[in-house]
């Protein structure tokens, strides 16, 4: 190898051609290394972005109901057995976690507003002014009670939501209307597993839309004009809680005796950490009407609503991010368990989410 000559000029040392060539080769190698590293970093970032997108876009949409008809409610008794129900008395059941569905006859053409199972066999349906029950997982449904206008001063009853608070005690909320105008609220209960039903008077005439119990004593109901009702004695007495809004509230979900959420029209989300003694609004950049909310633990929760809106929270409902639903259909109901999420809505839409 020839000696490397170094000469000086007024600016300092200058390098001979062999050294320049060696340095040029080194710089070319370093440039290539930088390009490789940059490419690897780009690929890693792309994978992370794709994973994030997949997490945010994990809902897949299919149609399981009748075309042009809404699915209004969904319930799963376990990870495999579930039901969806909606307009024209439509009910469909899956026994394999949603891979296949089979329609079940109920015996009504009324829209089904709610479906609720105590276990894989014992279930209830609310359709118009009627209550249906099954003891064999929906293979057969029988009407167990029909309410008439004569029982409510000539006003037509509509039943919206049903929940059990004990082994034999259940609650139903709804409204009584004349010429499609709500004139009174409805709160009805049974103490004998549905053999008989009794109306309970409450301090509001507003339409009641959803009811939830966390124990045999503690329950809440929500409805029109920001109505929130609460009982601490198993329903013997109901008191009004201050919601701070006049927006219609469509759904309420309590995780325990203190922490819960309520959602409604005009992007309304309310949160309580003291059992409803106070409700605080949660501001989100979405003005859609929210129709259902459910939390699976203290941190993780979902909301669905009109226009295919789906929101998710991972901090107990303090903040929410939007998820891609793959649909613009209204989403009326939501069910989330440890592994899967389900949402149902317009045009027979069924959305599944794998957590």
Tab-separated table of C-alpha atoms in Angstrom:
chain	number	residue	atom	x	y	z
A	1	UNK	CA	0.000	0.000	0.000
A	2	UNK	CA	1.362	3.386	-0.919
A	3	UNK	CA	2.167	5.840	1.838
A	4	UNK	CA	-0.561	8.318	2.522
A	5	UNK	CA	0.681	11.802	1.879
A	6	UNK	CA	-0.608	14.669	3.946
A	7	UNK	CA	0.022	18.233	2.829
A	8	UNK	CA	-0.862	21.483	4.488
A	9	UNK	CA	-2.565	24.579	3.152
A	10	UNK	CA	-3.920	27.739	4.681
A	11	UNK	CA	-7.130	25.977	5.679
A	12	UNK	CA	-5.382	23.088	7.407
A	13	UNK	CA	-4.620	19.527	6.369
A	14	UNK	CA	-5.693	18.217	2.955
A	15	UNK	CA	-5.849	14.510	2.126
A	16	UNK	CA	-4.299	12.715	-0.791
A	17	UNK	CA	-6.487	10.864	-3.364
A	18	UNK	CA	-6.052	7.351	-1.849
A	19	UNK	CA	-7.323	8.539	1.517
A	20	UNK	CA	-10.216	10.365	-0.154
A	21	UNK	CA	-11.159	7.177	-1.980
A	22	UNK	CA	-10.997	5.167	1.253
A	23	UNK	CA	-13.139	7.722	3.063
A	24	UNK	CA	-15.546	7.819	0.112
A	25	UNK	CA	-15.912	4.057	0.327
A	26	UNK	CA	-16.491	4.326	4.078
A	27	UNK	CA	-19.076	7.072	3.602
A	28	UNK	CA	-20.861	4.986	0.942
A	29	UNK	CA	-20.954	1.999	3.343
A	30	UNK	CA	-22.265	4.225	6.165
A	31	UNK	CA	-24.895	5.732	3.852
A	32	UNK	CA	-26.050	2.274	2.881
A	33	UNK	CA	-26.157	1.233	6.542
A	34	UNK	CA	-28.220	4.318	7.363
A	35	UNK	CA	-30.637	3.475	4.532
A	36	UNK	CA	-30.996	-0.103	5.796
A	37	UNK	CA	-31.605	1.077	9.354
A	38	UNK	CA	-34.110	3.670	8.156
A	39	UNK	CA	-35.934	1.013	6.148
A	40	UNK	CA	-36.058	-1.306	9.152
A	41	UNK	CA	-37.381	1.500	11.363
A	42	UNK	CA	-39.983	2.371	8.732
A	43	UNK	CA	-41.106	-1.246	8.523
A	44	UNK	CA	-41.368	-1.474	12.317
A	45	UNK	CA	-43.367	1.750	12.469
A	46	UNK	CA	-45.616	0.530	9.669
A	47	UNK	CA	-46.249	-2.730	11.506
A	48	UNK	CA	-47.028	-0.844	14.706
A	49	UNK	CA	-49.370	1.455	12.813
A	50	UNK	CA	-51.033	-1.515	11.159
A	51	UNK	CA	-51.442	-3.215	14.534
A	52	UNK	CA	-52.956	-0.065	15.993
A	53	UNK	CA	-55.278	0.261	13.004
A	54	UNK	CA	-56.290	-3.369	13.391
A	55	UNK	CA	-57.025	-2.791	17.070
A	56	UNK	CA	-59.111	0.244	16.221
A	57	UNK	CA	-60.803	-1.348	13.205
A	58	UNK	CA	-61.459	-4.788	14.678
A	59	UNK	CA	-65.223	-4.743	14.027
A	60	UNK	CA	-66.542	-6.869	11.166
A	61	UNK	CA	-70.059	-6.309	9.827
A	62	UNK	CA	-72.546	-8.816	8.412
A	63	UNK	CA	-76.308	-8.926	7.947
A	64	UNK	CA	-78.124	-11.537	10.033
A	65	UNK	CA	-81.560	-9.949	10.229
A	66	UNK	CA	-84.106	-9.203	7.539
A	67	UNK	CA	-83.151	-6.683	4.876
A	68	UNK	CA	-84.640	-3.279	5.592
A	69	UNK	CA	-85.523	-4.238	9.179
A	70	UNK	CA	-83.745	-3.232	12.372
A	71	UNK	CA	-82.146	-5.450	14.969
A	72	UNK	CA	-82.811	-3.772	18.321
A	73	UNK	CA	-81.225	-6.022	20.932
A	74	UNK	CA	-78.488	-8.611	21.473
A	75	UNK	CA	-77.702	-10.920	24.399
A	76	UNK	CA	-75.198	-13.725	24.999
A	77	UNK	CA	-75.637	-16.289	27.783
A	78	UNK	CA	-72.025	-17.425	27.334
A	79	UNK	CA	-69.302	-17.177	24.696
A	80	UNK	CA	-71.110	-19.529	22.306
A	81	UNK	CA	-74.844	-19.050	22.889
A	82	UNK	CA	-76.357	-15.743	21.857
A	83	UNK	CA	-79.465	-14.123	20.407
A	84	UNK	CA	-80.292	-11.081	18.280
A	85	UNK	CA	-83.824	-9.729	17.890
A	86	UNK	CA	-85.683	-6.871	16.259
A	87	UNK	CA	-88.476	-5.778	13.945
A	88	UNK	CA	-91.366	-8.042	12.916
A	89	UNK	CA	-90.760	-10.388	15.853
A	90	UNK	CA	-87.423	-11.521	14.407
A	91	UNK	CA	-85.187	-13.662	16.673
A	92	UNK	CA	-82.059	-15.552	15.660
A	93	UNK	CA	-79.786	-17.730	17.792
A	94	UNK	CA	-76.159	-18.865	17.521
A	95	UNK	CA	-74.626	-21.851	19.299
A	96	UNK	CA	-71.112	-21.436	17.927
A	97	UNK	CA	-70.105	-17.901	18.831
A	98	UNK	CA	-71.680	-16.254	15.824
A	99	UNK	CA	-70.337	-18.412	12.992
A	100	UNK	CA	-73.844	-19.635	12.156
A	101	UNK	CA	-77.311	-18.400	13.098
A	102	UNK	CA	-80.776	-19.978	13.065
A	103	UNK	CA	-84.058	-18.072	13.211
A	104	UNK	CA	-86.458	-18.891	16.064
A	105	UNK	CA	-90.235	-18.274	15.863
A	106	UNK	CA	-91.764	-16.193	18.663
A	107	UNK	CA	-95.353	-15.720	17.619
A	108	UNK	CA	-95.510	-11.948	17.220
A	109	UNK	CA	-95.088	-9.374	14.459
A	110	UNK	CA	-94.338	-6.621	16.963
A	111	UNK	CA	-90.857	-5.137	17.116
A	112	UNK	CA	-88.817	-6.807	19.857
A	113	UNK	CA	-87.319	-4.154	22.125
A	114	UNK	CA	-85.333	-6.325	24.523
A	115	UNK	CA	-84.135	-9.901	24.973
A	116	UNK	CA	-82.651	-11.114	28.253
A	117	UNK	CA	-81.513	-14.565	29.383
A	118	UNK	CA	-80.895	-15.617	32.966
A	119	UNK	CA	-78.996	-18.664	31.693
A	120	UNK	CA	-78.759	-20.591	28.427
A	121	UNK	CA	-82.365	-21.822	28.759
A	122	UNK	CA	-84.480	-19.273	30.665
A	123	UNK	CA	-85.066	-16.152	28.567
A	124	UNK	CA	-87.465	-13.216	28.192
A	125	UNK	CA	-88.568	-11.003	25.316
A	126	UNK	CA	-90.347	-7.643	25.373
A	127	UNK	CA	-92.390	-6.906	22.250
A	128	UNK	CA	-94.835	-4.017	22.249
A	129	UNK	CA	-97.136	-4.557	25.233
A	130	UNK	CA	-96.275	-8.247	25.677
A	131	UNK	CA	-93.790	-10.396	27.606
A	132	UNK	CA	-92.628	-13.751	26.222
A	133	UNK	CA	-90.681	-16.469	28.036
A	134	UNK	CA	-88.726	-19.539	26.968
A	135	UNK	CA	-87.475	-22.393	29.123
A	136	UNK	CA	-85.560	-24.198	26.383
A	137	UNK	CA	-83.177	-21.617	24.923
A	138	UNK	CA	-85.703	-20.134	22.534
A	139	UNK	CA	-86.805	-23.304	20.768
A	140	UNK	CA	-90.291	-22.411	22.031
A	141	UNK	CA	-91.586	-19.046	23.216
A	142	UNK	CA	-94.858	-18.472	25.054
A	143	UNK	CA	-96.641	-15.257	25.949
A	144	UNK	CA	-96.782	-14.872	29.743
A	145	UNK	CA	-98.334	-11.397	30.016
A	146	UNK	CA	-100.125	-8.891	27.798
A	147	UNK	CA	-100.839	-5.400	29.123
A	148	UNK	CA	-103.881	-3.522	27.860
A	149	UNK	CA	-104.614	0.190	27.552
A	150	UNK	CA	-107.394	-0.279	30.096
A	151	UNK	CA	-104.787	-0.952	32.785
A	152	UNK	CA	-103.226	2.465	32.190
A	153	UNK	CA	-106.187	4.784	31.894
A	154	UNK	CA	-106.638	4.180	28.178
A	155	UNK	CA	-102.992	4.841	27.294
A	156	UNK	CA	-101.194	2.215	25.180
A	157	UNK	CA	-98.241	0.581	26.992
A	158	UNK	CA	-94.862	-0.054	25.368
A	159	UNK	CA	-92.224	-2.162	27.166
A	160	UNK	CA	-88.563	-1.339	26.522
A	161	UNK	CA	-86.137	-2.946	28.964
A	162	UNK	CA	-86.068	-5.878	31.417
A	163	UNK	CA	-83.551	-6.885	34.098
A	164	UNK	CA	-83.618	-9.365	36.972
A	165	UNK	CA	-82.399	-8.128	40.365
A	166	UNK	CA	-82.843	-11.448	42.165
A	167	UNK	CA	-83.831	-15.055	41.699
A	168	UNK	CA	-87.523	-14.230	41.181
A	169	UNK	CA	-87.637	-10.423	41.063
A	170	UNK	CA	-87.449	-8.607	37.726
A	171	UNK	CA	-88.084	-5.055	36.549
A	172	UNK	CA	-89.468	-3.650	33.296
A	173	UNK	CA	-89.481	-0.008	32.195
A	174	UNK	CA	-91.440	1.640	29.408
A	175	UNK	CA	-94.052	4.272	28.646
A	176	UNK	CA	-97.788	4.750	28.170
A	177	UNK	CA	-98.912	6.807	25.160
A	178	UNK	CA	-101.994	8.306	23.578
A	179	UNK	CA	-101.824	8.944	19.844
A	180	UNK	CA	-98.061	8.436	19.917
A	181	UNK	CA	-97.590	11.033	22.668
A	182	UNK	CA	-96.079	9.765	25.923
A	183	UNK	CA	-98.354	10.577	28.853
A	184	UNK	CA	-96.781	8.509	31.624
A	185	UNK	CA	-93.806	6.374	32.589
A	186	UNK	CA	-94.048	2.659	33.287
A	187	UNK	CA	-92.145	0.694	35.923
A	188	UNK	CA	-93.425	-2.851	36.418
A	189	UNK	CA	-92.024	-5.673	38.549
A	190	UNK	CA	-92.514	-9.314	39.418
A	191	UNK	CA	-91.718	-11.078	42.683
A	192	UNK	CA	-92.605	-14.562	41.482
A	193	UNK	CA	-90.455	-15.097	38.420
A	194	UNK	CA	-92.958	-13.621	35.991
A	195	UNK	CA	-96.167	-15.347	37.083
A	196	UNK	CA	-97.628	-11.938	38.009
A	197	UNK	CA	-96.628	-8.331	37.363
A	198	UNK	CA	-97.368	-5.183	39.393
A	199	UNK	CA	-96.956	-1.522	38.482
A	200	UNK	CA	-94.713	0.598	40.724
A	201	UNK	CA	-95.303	4.346	40.865
A	202	UNK	CA	-92.265	6.560	40.389
A	203	UNK	CA	-91.622	10.320	40.680
A	204	UNK	CA	-91.755	11.053	36.931
A	205	UNK	CA	-94.106	10.834	33.986
A	206	UNK	CA	-91.250	10.834	31.484
A	207	UNK	CA	-90.664	7.876	29.190
A	208	UNK	CA	-88.333	5.319	30.850
A	209	UNK	CA	-86.088	3.503	28.368
A	210	UNK	CA	-83.540	1.360	30.204
A	211	UNK	CA	-83.118	-0.240	33.643
A	212	UNK	CA	-80.060	-1.757	35.336
A	213	UNK	CA	-79.448	-3.434	38.707
A	214	UNK	CA	-76.101	-4.248	40.331
A	215	UNK	CA	-77.623	-6.113	43.292
A	216	UNK	CA	-81.004	-7.055	44.709
A	217	UNK	CA	-81.184	-3.615	46.352
A	218	UNK	CA	-79.450	-1.138	44.041
A	219	UNK	CA	-80.986	-0.175	40.697
A	220	UNK	CA	-81.199	2.677	38.200
A	221	UNK	CA	-83.508	3.628	35.326
A	222	UNK	CA	-83.022	6.308	32.655
A	223	UNK	CA	-85.207	8.001	30.087
A	224	UNK	CA	-86.462	11.182	28.448
A	225	UNK	CA	-85.502	14.714	29.560
A	226	UNK	CA	-82.361	13.498	31.335
A	227	UNK	CA	-84.341	11.362	33.777
A	228	UNK	CA	-82.363	9.148	36.139
A	229	UNK	CA	-84.164	7.200	38.862
A	230	UNK	CA	-82.461	5.248	41.648
A	231	UNK	CA	-83.518	2.743	44.287
A	232	UNK	CA	-81.547	1.578	47.317
A	233	UNK	CA	-84.169	-0.731	48.815
A	234	UNK	CA	-84.930	-3.182	46.042
A	235	UNK	CA	-87.453	-0.956	44.320
A	236	UNK	CA	-89.797	-0.141	47.194
A	237	UNK	CA	-88.903	3.522	46.710
A	238	UNK	CA	-87.430	5.278	43.686
A	239	UNK	CA	-85.889	8.756	43.846
A	240	UNK	CA	-84.814	11.115	41.062
A	241	UNK	CA	-81.121	11.845	40.650
A	242	UNK	CA	-79.821	15.057	39.092
A	243	UNK	CA	-78.341	14.320	35.685
A	244	UNK	CA	-77.529	17.906	34.717
A	245	UNK	CA	-78.993	17.459	31.218
A	246	UNK	CA	-82.356	17.495	29.482
A	247	UNK	CA	-81.137	15.144	26.749
A	248	UNK	CA	-82.926	11.812	26.443
A	249	UNK	CA	-80.833	9.079	28.078
A	250	UNK	CA	-81.127	5.744	26.287
A	251	UNK	CA	-78.896	3.450	28.306
A	252	UNK	CA	-77.180	3.109	31.677
A	253	UNK	CA	-74.463	0.725	32.864
A	254	UNK	CA	-73.309	0.411	36.475
A	255	UNK	CA	-70.183	-1.610	37.248
A	256	UNK	CA	-70.857	-1.604	40.989
A	257	UNK	CA	-72.652	0.449	43.632
A	258	UNK	CA	-70.575	3.551	42.853
A	259	UNK	CA	-69.202	3.611	39.278
A	260	UNK	CA	-71.422	3.923	36.217
A	261	UNK	CA	-72.179	5.621	32.912
A	262	UNK	CA	-75.272	6.840	31.065
A	263	UNK	CA	-75.495	7.835	27.386
A	264	UNK	CA	-78.005	9.608	25.200
A	265	UNK	CA	-78.777	12.090	22.468
A	266	UNK	CA	-76.527	14.895	21.173
A	267	UNK	CA	-73.327	13.092	22.200
A	268	UNK	CA	-74.282	12.898	25.870
A	269	UNK	CA	-72.048	10.790	28.134
A	270	UNK	CA	-72.466	10.983	31.903
A	271	UNK	CA	-70.181	9.380	34.485
A	272	UNK	CA	-70.631	8.829	38.217
A	273	UNK	CA	-68.212	7.597	40.876
A	274	UNK	CA	-70.563	8.013	43.840
A	275	UNK	CA	-73.571	5.917	42.906
A	276	UNK	CA	-75.291	8.752	41.075
A	277	UNK	CA	-75.224	11.332	43.862
A	278	UNK	CA	-73.511	13.378	41.166
A	279	UNK	CA	-73.194	12.851	37.415
A	280	UNK	CA	-70.427	14.521	35.396
A	281	UNK	CA	-70.542	15.069	31.627
A	282	UNK	CA	-67.715	13.662	29.510
A	283	UNK	CA	-66.951	15.816	26.474
A	284	UNK	CA	-66.220	13.979	23.225
A	285	UNK	CA	-65.798	15.377	19.682
A	286	UNK	CA	-68.825	13.396	18.468
A	287	UNK	CA	-72.381	14.720	18.391
A	288	UNK	CA	-74.067	11.466	17.455
A	289	UNK	CA	-76.889	10.082	19.549
A	290	UNK	CA	-75.485	7.296	21.734
A	291	UNK	CA	-77.804	4.333	22.287
A	292	UNK	CA	-75.900	1.776	24.368
A	293	UNK	CA	-72.902	1.631	26.729
A	294	UNK	CA	-71.151	-1.280	28.391
A	295	UNK	CA	-67.987	-1.702	30.454
A	296	UNK	CA	-66.290	-5.064	30.930
A	297	UNK	CA	-64.163	-3.881	33.857
A	298	UNK	CA	-63.259	-0.654	35.643
A	299	UNK	CA	-61.312	0.658	32.634
A	300	UNK	CA	-62.529	-0.786	29.333
A	301	UNK	CA	-65.857	0.245	27.870
A	302	UNK	CA	-67.679	0.759	24.572
A	303	UNK	CA	-70.489	2.987	23.296
A	304	UNK	CA	-72.531	2.547	20.110
A	305	UNK	CA	-75.002	4.874	18.454
A	306	UNK	CA	-76.468	6.389	15.334
A	307	UNK	CA	-74.623	6.470	12.031
A	308	UNK	CA	-72.457	3.464	12.911
A	309	UNK	CA	-70.761	5.292	15.772
A	310	UNK	CA	-68.539	3.190	18.056
A	311	UNK	CA	-66.431	4.688	20.839
A	312	UNK	CA	-63.960	2.928	23.141
A	313	UNK	CA	-62.471	3.960	26.483
A	314	UNK	CA	-59.508	2.433	28.289
A	315	UNK	CA	-59.433	4.777	31.288
A	316	UNK	CA	-62.776	4.256	32.966
A	317	UNK	CA	-64.709	6.502	30.606
A	318	UNK	CA	-62.683	9.675	31.201
A	319	UNK	CA	-61.657	9.798	27.529
A	320	UNK	CA	-62.990	8.067	24.410
A	321	UNK	CA	-61.600	7.242	20.959
A	322	UNK	CA	-63.602	6.418	17.865
A	323	UNK	CA	-63.426	2.962	16.289
A	324	UNK	CA	-64.200	2.171	12.663
A	325	UNK	CA	-67.444	0.203	12.486
A	326	UNK	CA	-67.468	-0.537	8.721
A	327	UNK	CA	-71.114	0.646	8.578
A	328	UNK	CA	-73.222	3.784	8.574
A	329	UNK	CA	-76.273	1.962	9.926
A	330	UNK	CA	-77.608	3.015	13.318
A	331	UNK	CA	-76.337	0.713	16.073
A	332	UNK	CA	-79.011	0.192	18.723
A	333	UNK	CA	-77.566	-2.347	21.157
A	334	UNK	CA	-74.257	-3.669	22.439
A	335	UNK	CA	-73.023	-6.749	24.275
A	336	UNK	CA	-69.400	-7.217	25.379
A	337	UNK	CA	-67.858	-10.201	27.155
A	338	UNK	CA	-64.292	-11.218	27.982
A	339	UNK	CA	-63.354	-12.160	24.411
A	340	UNK	CA	-65.943	-10.744	22.013
A	341	UNK	CA	-68.115	-7.745	21.378
A	342	UNK	CA	-71.417	-7.595	19.520
A	343	UNK	CA	-73.410	-4.674	18.177
A	344	UNK	CA	-76.672	-4.773	16.229
A	345	UNK	CA	-78.598	-2.195	14.259
A	346	UNK	CA	-80.275	-1.066	11.078
A	347	UNK	CA	-80.874	-3.274	8.033
A	348	UNK	CA	-80.259	-6.446	10.051
A	349	UNK	CA	-76.669	-5.453	10.856
A	350	UNK	CA	-74.603	-7.585	13.226
A	351	UNK	CA	-71.074	-6.433	14.103
A	352	UNK	CA	-68.541	-8.644	15.873
A	353	UNK	CA	-65.386	-7.513	17.645
A	354	UNK	CA	-62.622	-9.870	18.786
A	355	UNK	CA	-60.791	-8.421	21.751
